[in-house]
XYZ file of C-alpha atoms in Angstrom:
482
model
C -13.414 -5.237 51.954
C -15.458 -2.387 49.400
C -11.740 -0.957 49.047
C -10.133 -3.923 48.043
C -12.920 -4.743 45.509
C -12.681 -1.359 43.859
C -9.091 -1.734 43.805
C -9.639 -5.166 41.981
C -11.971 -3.459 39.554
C -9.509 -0.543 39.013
C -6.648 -2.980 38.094
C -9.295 -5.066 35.592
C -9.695 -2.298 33.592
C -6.243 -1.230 33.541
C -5.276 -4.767 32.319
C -8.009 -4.251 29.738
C -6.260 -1.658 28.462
C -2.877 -3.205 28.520
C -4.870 -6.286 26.674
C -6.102 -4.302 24.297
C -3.088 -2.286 23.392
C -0.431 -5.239 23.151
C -2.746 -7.427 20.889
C -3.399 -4.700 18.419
C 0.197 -4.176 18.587
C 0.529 -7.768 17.712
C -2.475 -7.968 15.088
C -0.568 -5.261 12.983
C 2.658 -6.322 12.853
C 2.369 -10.173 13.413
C -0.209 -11.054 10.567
C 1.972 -14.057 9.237
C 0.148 -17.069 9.820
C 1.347 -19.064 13.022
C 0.071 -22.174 11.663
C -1.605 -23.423 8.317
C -4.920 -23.439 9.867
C -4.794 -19.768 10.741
C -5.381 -19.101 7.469
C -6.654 -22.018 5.338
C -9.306 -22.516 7.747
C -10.034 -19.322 9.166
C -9.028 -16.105 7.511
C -9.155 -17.690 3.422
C -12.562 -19.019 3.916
C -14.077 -15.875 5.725
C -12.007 -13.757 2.818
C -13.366 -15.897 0.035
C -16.714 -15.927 1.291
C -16.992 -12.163 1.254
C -14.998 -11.017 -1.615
C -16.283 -13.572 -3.983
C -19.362 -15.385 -2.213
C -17.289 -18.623 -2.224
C -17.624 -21.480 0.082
C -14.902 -23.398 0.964
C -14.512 -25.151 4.328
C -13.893 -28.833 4.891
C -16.853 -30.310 6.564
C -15.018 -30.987 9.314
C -14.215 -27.431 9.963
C -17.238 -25.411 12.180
C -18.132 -21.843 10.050
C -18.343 -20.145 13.466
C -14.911 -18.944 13.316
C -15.420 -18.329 9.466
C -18.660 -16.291 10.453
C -17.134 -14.472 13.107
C -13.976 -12.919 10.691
C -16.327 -12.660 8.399
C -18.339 -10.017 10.389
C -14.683 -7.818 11.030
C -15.040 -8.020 6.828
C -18.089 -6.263 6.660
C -16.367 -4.186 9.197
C -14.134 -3.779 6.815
C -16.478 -2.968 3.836
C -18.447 -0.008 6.115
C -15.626 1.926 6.482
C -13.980 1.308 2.758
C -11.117 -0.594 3.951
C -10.391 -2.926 0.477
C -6.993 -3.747 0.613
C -6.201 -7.540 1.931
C -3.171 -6.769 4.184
C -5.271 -4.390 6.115
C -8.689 -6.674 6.539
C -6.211 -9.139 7.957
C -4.902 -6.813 10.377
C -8.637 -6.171 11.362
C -9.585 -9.582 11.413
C -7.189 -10.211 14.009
C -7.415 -7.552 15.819
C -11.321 -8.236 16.347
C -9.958 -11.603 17.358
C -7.260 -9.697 20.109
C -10.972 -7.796 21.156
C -12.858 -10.792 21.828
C -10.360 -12.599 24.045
C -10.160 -9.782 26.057
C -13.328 -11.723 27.852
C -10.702 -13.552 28.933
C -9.172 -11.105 31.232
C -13.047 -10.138 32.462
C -13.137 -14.084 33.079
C -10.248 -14.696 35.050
C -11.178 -11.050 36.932
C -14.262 -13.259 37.929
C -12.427 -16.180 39.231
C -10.066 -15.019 41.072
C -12.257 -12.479 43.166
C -13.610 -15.974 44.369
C -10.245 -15.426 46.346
C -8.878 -13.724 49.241
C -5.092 -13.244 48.008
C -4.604 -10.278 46.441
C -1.058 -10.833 45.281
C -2.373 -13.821 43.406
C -5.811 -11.736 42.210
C -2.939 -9.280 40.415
C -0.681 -11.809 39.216
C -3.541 -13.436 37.447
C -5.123 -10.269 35.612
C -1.696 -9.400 34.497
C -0.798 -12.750 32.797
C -3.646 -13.008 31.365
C -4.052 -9.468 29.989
C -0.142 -9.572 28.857
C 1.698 -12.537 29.054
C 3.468 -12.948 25.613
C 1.658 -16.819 24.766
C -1.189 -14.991 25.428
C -0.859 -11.978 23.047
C -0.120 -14.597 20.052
C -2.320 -17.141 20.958
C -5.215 -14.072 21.136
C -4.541 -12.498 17.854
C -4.412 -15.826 15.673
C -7.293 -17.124 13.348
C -8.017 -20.815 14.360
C -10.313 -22.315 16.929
C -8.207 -23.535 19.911
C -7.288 -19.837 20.028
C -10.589 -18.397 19.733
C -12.068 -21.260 21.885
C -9.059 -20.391 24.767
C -11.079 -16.873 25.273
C -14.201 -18.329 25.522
C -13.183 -21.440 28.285
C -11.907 -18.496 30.419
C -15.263 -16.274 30.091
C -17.306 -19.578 30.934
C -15.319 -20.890 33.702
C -14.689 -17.459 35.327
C -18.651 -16.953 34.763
C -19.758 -20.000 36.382
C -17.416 -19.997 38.996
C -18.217 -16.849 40.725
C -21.675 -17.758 40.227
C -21.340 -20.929 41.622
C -19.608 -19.195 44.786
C -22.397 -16.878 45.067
C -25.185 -19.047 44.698
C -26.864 -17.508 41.139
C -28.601 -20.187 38.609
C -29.033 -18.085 35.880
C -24.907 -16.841 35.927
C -24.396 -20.288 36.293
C -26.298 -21.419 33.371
C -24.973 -18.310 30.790
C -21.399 -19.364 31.900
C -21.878 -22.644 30.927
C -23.916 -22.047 28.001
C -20.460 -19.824 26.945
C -17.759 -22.554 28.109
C -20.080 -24.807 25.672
C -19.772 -22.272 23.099
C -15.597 -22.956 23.441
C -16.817 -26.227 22.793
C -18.185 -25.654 19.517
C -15.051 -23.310 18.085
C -13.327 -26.493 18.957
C -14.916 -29.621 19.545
C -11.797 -31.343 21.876
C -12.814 -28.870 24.460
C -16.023 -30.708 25.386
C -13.066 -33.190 27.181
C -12.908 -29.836 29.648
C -16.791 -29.051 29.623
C -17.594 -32.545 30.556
C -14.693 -33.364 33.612
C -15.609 -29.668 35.202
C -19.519 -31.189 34.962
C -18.490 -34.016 36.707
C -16.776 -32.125 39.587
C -19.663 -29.868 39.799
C -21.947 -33.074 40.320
C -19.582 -35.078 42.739
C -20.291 -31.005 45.077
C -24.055 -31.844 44.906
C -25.136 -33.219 41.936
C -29.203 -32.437 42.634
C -28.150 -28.687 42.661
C -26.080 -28.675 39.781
C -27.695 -31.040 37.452
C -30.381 -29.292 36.482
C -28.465 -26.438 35.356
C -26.006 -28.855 33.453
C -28.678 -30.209 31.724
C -30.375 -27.101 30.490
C -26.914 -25.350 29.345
C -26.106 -28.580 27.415
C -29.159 -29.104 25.570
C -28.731 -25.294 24.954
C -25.341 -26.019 23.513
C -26.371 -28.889 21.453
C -29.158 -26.627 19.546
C -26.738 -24.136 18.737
C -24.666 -26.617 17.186
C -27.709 -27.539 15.535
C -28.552 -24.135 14.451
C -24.556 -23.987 13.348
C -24.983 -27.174 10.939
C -28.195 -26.235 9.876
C -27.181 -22.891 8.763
C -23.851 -24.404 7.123
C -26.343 -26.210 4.515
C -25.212 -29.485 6.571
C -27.178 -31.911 8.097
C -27.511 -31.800 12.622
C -24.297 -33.043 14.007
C -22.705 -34.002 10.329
C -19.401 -31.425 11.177
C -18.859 -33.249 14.782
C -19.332 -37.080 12.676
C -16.956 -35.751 10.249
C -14.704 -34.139 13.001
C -14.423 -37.375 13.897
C -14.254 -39.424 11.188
C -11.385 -37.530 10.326
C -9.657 -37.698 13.611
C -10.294 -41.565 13.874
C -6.939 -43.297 14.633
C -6.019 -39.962 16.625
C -4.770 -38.424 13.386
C -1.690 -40.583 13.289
C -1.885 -40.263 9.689
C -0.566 -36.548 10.620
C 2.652 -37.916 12.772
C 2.786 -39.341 16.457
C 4.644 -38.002 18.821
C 5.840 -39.563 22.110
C 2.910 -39.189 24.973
C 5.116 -37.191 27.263
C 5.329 -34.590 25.066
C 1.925 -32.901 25.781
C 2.871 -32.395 29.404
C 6.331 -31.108 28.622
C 4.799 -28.632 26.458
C 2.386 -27.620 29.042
C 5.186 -27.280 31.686
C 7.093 -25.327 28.761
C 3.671 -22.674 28.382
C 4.796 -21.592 32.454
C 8.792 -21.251 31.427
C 9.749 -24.127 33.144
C 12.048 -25.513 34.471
C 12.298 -22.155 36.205
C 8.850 -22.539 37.920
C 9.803 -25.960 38.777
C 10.165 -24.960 42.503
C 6.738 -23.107 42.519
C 5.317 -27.122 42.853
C 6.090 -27.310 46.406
C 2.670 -24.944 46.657
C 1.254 -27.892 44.638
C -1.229 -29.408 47.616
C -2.928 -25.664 48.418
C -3.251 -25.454 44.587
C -5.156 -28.443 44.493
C -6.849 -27.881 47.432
C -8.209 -24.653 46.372
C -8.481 -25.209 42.431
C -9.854 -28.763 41.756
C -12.925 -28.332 40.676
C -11.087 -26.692 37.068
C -7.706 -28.408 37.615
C -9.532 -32.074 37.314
C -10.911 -30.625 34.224
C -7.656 -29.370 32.870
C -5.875 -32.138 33.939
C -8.203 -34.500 31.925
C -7.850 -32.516 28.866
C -4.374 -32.104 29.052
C -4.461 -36.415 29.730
C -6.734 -36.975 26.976
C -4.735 -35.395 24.390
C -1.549 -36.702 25.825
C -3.329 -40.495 24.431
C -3.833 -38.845 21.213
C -0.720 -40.533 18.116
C -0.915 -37.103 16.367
C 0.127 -34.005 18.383
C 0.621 -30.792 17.957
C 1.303 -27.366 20.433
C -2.054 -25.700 19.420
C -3.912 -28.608 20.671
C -3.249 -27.122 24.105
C -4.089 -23.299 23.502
C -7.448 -23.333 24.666
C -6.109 -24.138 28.271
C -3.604 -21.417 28.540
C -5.465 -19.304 30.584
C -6.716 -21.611 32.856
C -2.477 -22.454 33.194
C -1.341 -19.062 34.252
C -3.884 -18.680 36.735
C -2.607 -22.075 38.173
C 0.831 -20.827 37.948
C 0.393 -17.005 39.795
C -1.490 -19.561 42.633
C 1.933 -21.035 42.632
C 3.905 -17.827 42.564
C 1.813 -16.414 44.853
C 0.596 -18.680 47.382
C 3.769 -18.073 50.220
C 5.385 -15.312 48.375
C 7.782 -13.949 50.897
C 8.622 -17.105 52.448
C 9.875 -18.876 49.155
C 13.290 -18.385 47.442
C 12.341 -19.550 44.301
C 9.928 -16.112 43.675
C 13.280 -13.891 43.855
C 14.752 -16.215 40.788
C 11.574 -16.910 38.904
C 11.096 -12.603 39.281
C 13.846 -11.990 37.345
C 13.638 -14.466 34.837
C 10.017 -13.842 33.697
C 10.817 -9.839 33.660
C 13.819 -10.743 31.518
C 12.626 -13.546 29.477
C 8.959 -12.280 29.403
C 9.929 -9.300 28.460
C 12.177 -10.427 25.033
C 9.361 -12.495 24.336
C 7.165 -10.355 24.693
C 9.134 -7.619 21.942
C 9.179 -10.251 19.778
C 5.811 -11.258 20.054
C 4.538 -7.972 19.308
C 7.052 -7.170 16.489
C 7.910 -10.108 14.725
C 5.962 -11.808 11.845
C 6.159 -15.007 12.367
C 6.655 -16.878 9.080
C 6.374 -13.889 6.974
C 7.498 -15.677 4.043
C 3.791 -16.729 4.026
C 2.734 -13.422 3.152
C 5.384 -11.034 2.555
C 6.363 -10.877 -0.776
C 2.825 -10.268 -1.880
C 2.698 -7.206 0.976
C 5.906 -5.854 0.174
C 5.334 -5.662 -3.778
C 2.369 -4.088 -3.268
C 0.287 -6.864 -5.180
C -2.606 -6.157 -2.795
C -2.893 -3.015 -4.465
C -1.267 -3.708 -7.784
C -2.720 -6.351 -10.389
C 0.062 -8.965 -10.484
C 0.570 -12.087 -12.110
C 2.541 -14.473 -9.544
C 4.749 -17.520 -10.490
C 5.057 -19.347 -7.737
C 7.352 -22.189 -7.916
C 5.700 -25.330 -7.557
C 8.122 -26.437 -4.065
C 6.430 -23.508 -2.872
C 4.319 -24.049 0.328
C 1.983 -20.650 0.707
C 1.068 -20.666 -3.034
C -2.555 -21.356 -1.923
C -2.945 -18.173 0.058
C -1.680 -16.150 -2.591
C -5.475 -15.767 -4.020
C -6.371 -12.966 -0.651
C -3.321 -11.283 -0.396
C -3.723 -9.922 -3.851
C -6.051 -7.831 -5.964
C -9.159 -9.467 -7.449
C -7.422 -9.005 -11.084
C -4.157 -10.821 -10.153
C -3.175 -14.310 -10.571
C -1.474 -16.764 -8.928
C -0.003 -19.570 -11.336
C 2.112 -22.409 -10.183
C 5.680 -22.918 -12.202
C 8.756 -24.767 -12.244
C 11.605 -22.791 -12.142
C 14.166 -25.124 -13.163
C 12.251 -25.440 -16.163
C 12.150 -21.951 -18.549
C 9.780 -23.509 -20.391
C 7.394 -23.465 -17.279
C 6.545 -19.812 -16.974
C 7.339 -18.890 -20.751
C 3.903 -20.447 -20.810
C 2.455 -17.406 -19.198
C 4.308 -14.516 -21.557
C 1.368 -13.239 -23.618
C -0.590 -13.265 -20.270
C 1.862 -11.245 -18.704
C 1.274 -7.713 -20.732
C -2.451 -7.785 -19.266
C -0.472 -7.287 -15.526
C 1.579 -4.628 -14.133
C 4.290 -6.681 -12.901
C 5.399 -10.206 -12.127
C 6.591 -11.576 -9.220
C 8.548 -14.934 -9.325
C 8.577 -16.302 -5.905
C 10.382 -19.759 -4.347
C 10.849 -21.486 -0.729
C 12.997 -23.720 -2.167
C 16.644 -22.745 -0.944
C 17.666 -25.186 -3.672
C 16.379 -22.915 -6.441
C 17.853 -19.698 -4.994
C 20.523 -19.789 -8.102
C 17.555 -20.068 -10.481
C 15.947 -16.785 -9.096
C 19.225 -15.193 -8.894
C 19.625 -16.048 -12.876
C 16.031 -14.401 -13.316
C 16.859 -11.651 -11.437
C 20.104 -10.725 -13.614
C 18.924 -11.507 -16.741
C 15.401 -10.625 -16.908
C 12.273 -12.247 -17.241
C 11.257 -12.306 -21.695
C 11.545 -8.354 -22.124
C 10.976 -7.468 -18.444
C 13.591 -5.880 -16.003
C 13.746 -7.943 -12.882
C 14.542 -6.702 -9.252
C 16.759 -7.873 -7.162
C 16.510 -10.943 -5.284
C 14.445 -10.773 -2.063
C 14.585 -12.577 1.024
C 11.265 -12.850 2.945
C 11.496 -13.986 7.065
C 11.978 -13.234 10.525
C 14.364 -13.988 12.999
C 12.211 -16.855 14.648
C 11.599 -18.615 11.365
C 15.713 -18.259 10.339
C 16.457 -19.850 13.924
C 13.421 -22.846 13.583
C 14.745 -23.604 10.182
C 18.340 -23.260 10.658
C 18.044 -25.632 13.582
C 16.030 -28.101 11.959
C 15.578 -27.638 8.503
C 13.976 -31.055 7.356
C 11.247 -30.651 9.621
C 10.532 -26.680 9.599
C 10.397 -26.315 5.574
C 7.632 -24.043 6.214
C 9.935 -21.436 7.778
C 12.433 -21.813 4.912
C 13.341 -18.259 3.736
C 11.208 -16.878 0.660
C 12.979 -15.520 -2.002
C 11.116 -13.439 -4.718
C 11.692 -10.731 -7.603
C 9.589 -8.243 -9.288
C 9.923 -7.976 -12.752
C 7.942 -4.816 -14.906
């Protein structure tokens, strides 16, 4: 038994390690945003904040995240790293850092376990399973929350095996803090409560009680410190949410489940579900909870596949119970090998080395405008105008333009000789004959580049398959003019 837990322990902290080294991998080369939010919520605000002492954060927004990135800033500042492209690269690599509680959480859980193929499975998904790596390196607070449910659960879980109060309590105390990076996750805090009570509820209500008043104070402390009244950012949350967002889009109900069935690579796991009865058996005191929260937002008009990061962890330790639970006596584990070594592995390449909707960022990073003082006309079609403003030097400027118009950005000509170049920049694959005239022609007495194209192979696939609905990852062209 002492072997097999120091064998456990060894294989933690090589999955640590693993962790570690796959999300910086990730963090460096995959700084596009994944989603809006990534960055107009999370890394603009922290930037803003300490580059110019700006506050800008809708009040339905929580500054935790903003207060955490901002502390990988001042990171930042210590060691005299100034230039934007590489505080981002920090930023999320302090994120990759913190979820790698995640791994120490599920290392918790699952020694609540006697099946060691299952222990290893687990640790190893979690540490480098490619949803994972993204998910861990990106700047909004289902992400960030995702690390933090893990940590709690794990926590609590092996304390609750092991008979300790106080473990109990901090785990809690930290699944609540998931909570307040994202306030849908109190769906999960509140369903695993009400397992815990239907066990005994005069053991575990007590405990329950303290961690959620402890909870509630920090979100006090949270709003208090935000210059906002107690509980004003969760009213808000939900004043903005009312109607389920539907203002956003609605999407059929069924499409939260096939997304969550999509996180494990189904349909290829689909035969795994014959194990369903031991997992349930063995797991529902957190598969109530995550099959609430999973319900819950399945209700919810407005959806959207972020909604259900904070439960992928939780997922893959569901699915290597699956996997593992009779794992010489079912066929399906020969099939489902090769696929996830095969698929898992491409995925994972591309995790690590692909930046996702680069166009976001790209031609400001590849001009050099985060070192150079710039003046950038962006065209008004242009989606990622607004986080132009931290990708370049504090003496640039971002100005919006229409391109089909000369007049529009001969407006800017005397302001151009007090900048070192100009970069004209469009999204707008309609416009790509405009740029191209620019580009030949020059810009008043300025030589212009090239055109240049700005995405990845991801975004060129999403938008060639849909491109009314993916304008986002529409291909960015730009040209540098000096």
């Amino acid at each position: 038994m002492l072997a097999d837990k120091v064998s456990l322990k060894k294989h933690l902290f090589i999955a640590l390690i693993l962790g570690l080294v796959l999300r910086t991998l990730t963090a460096y080369f995959d700084y596009g945003p994944f989603a809006l939010d990534d960055y107009l919520h999370g890394l603009i605000p922290a930037f803003m904040l300490e580059n110019y002492g700006v506050h800008i954060l809708p009040e339905y927004r929580s500054w935790l995240l903003v207060w955490i990135l901002n502390g990988f800033l001042k990171l930042c500042s210590c060691f005299g790293v100034n230039d934007s492209l590489s505080q981002i690269r920090i930023m999320l690599t302090g994120l990759g850092v913190i979820s790698l509680t995640a791994i120490i959480g599920c290392y918790l859980y699952v020694k609540n376990f006697n099946n060691k193929l299952f222990q290893l499975t687990s640790l190893y998904l979690i540490s480098a399973y490619p949803l994972m790596l993204l998910v861990s390196t990106r700047a909004f607070g289902e992400t960030v929350s995702m690390s933090f449910l893990l940590f709690g659960i794990g926590i609590s879980e092996h304390a609750r095996f092991n008979h300790k109060t106080l473990n109990f309590i901090i785990g809690m105390i930290i699944l609540g803090i998931a909570c307040l990076l994202r306030f849908q996750v109190a769906v999960f805090w509140l369903a695993y409560a009400i397992c815990l009570l239907l066990i005994n509820w005069r053991s575990f209500l007590p405990k329950i009680l303290i961690s959620g008043i402890v909870v509630i104070l920090l979100q006090i402390v949270i709003d208090l410190l935000s210059s906002r009244a107690a509980f004003s950012t969760i009213i808000a949350y939900l004043q903005a949410n009312e109607g389920g967002a539907a203002g956003y889009g609605v999407t059929p109900w069924y499409s939260t489940w096939l997304l969550v069935l999509a996180f494990i690579l189904a349909p290829f796991s689909l035969p795994f579900f014959r194990n369903f009865k031991s997992l349930l058996r063995s797991h529902w005191v957190t598969f109530i909870p995550f099959f609430v929260f999973v319900l819950a937002h399945s209700l919810v008009p407005h959806k959207e596949e972020r909604f259900m990061f904070p439960i992928v962890g939780i997922e893959l330790i569901f699915l290597a119970w699956l996997w593992m639970s009779d794992y010489k006596n079912n066929w399906a584990t020969k099939i489902f090998n090769w696929v996830i070594a095969c698929l898992g592995g491409v995925a994972l390449f591309v995790v690590c080395f692909v930046n996702f909707q680069s166009g976001a960022v790209d031609p400001m990073f590849k001009t050099s405008a985060n070192k150079i003082d710039t003046l950038v006309l962006a065209d008004e079609w242009n989606t990622w105008d607004g986080f132009y403003p931290i990708l370049i030097t504090k003496n640039s400027k971002v100005e919006q333009v229409d391109i089909k118009n000369k007049l529009s950005y001969n407006a800017f000509r005397d302001a151009a000789n007090s900048f070192k170049q100009v970069i004209v920049v469009s999204s707008n694959p309609d416009l790509s004959y405009n740029i191209d005239d620019i580009s030949k022609n020059g810009l008043w007495e300025l030589k212009c580049s090239k055109v240049y194209e700005a995405t990845s192979l991801v975004d060129e696939i999403a938008y060639k398959l849909n491109p009314k609905h993916n304008k986002r990852r529409a291909p960015v062209q730009y040209i540098v003019c000096k």
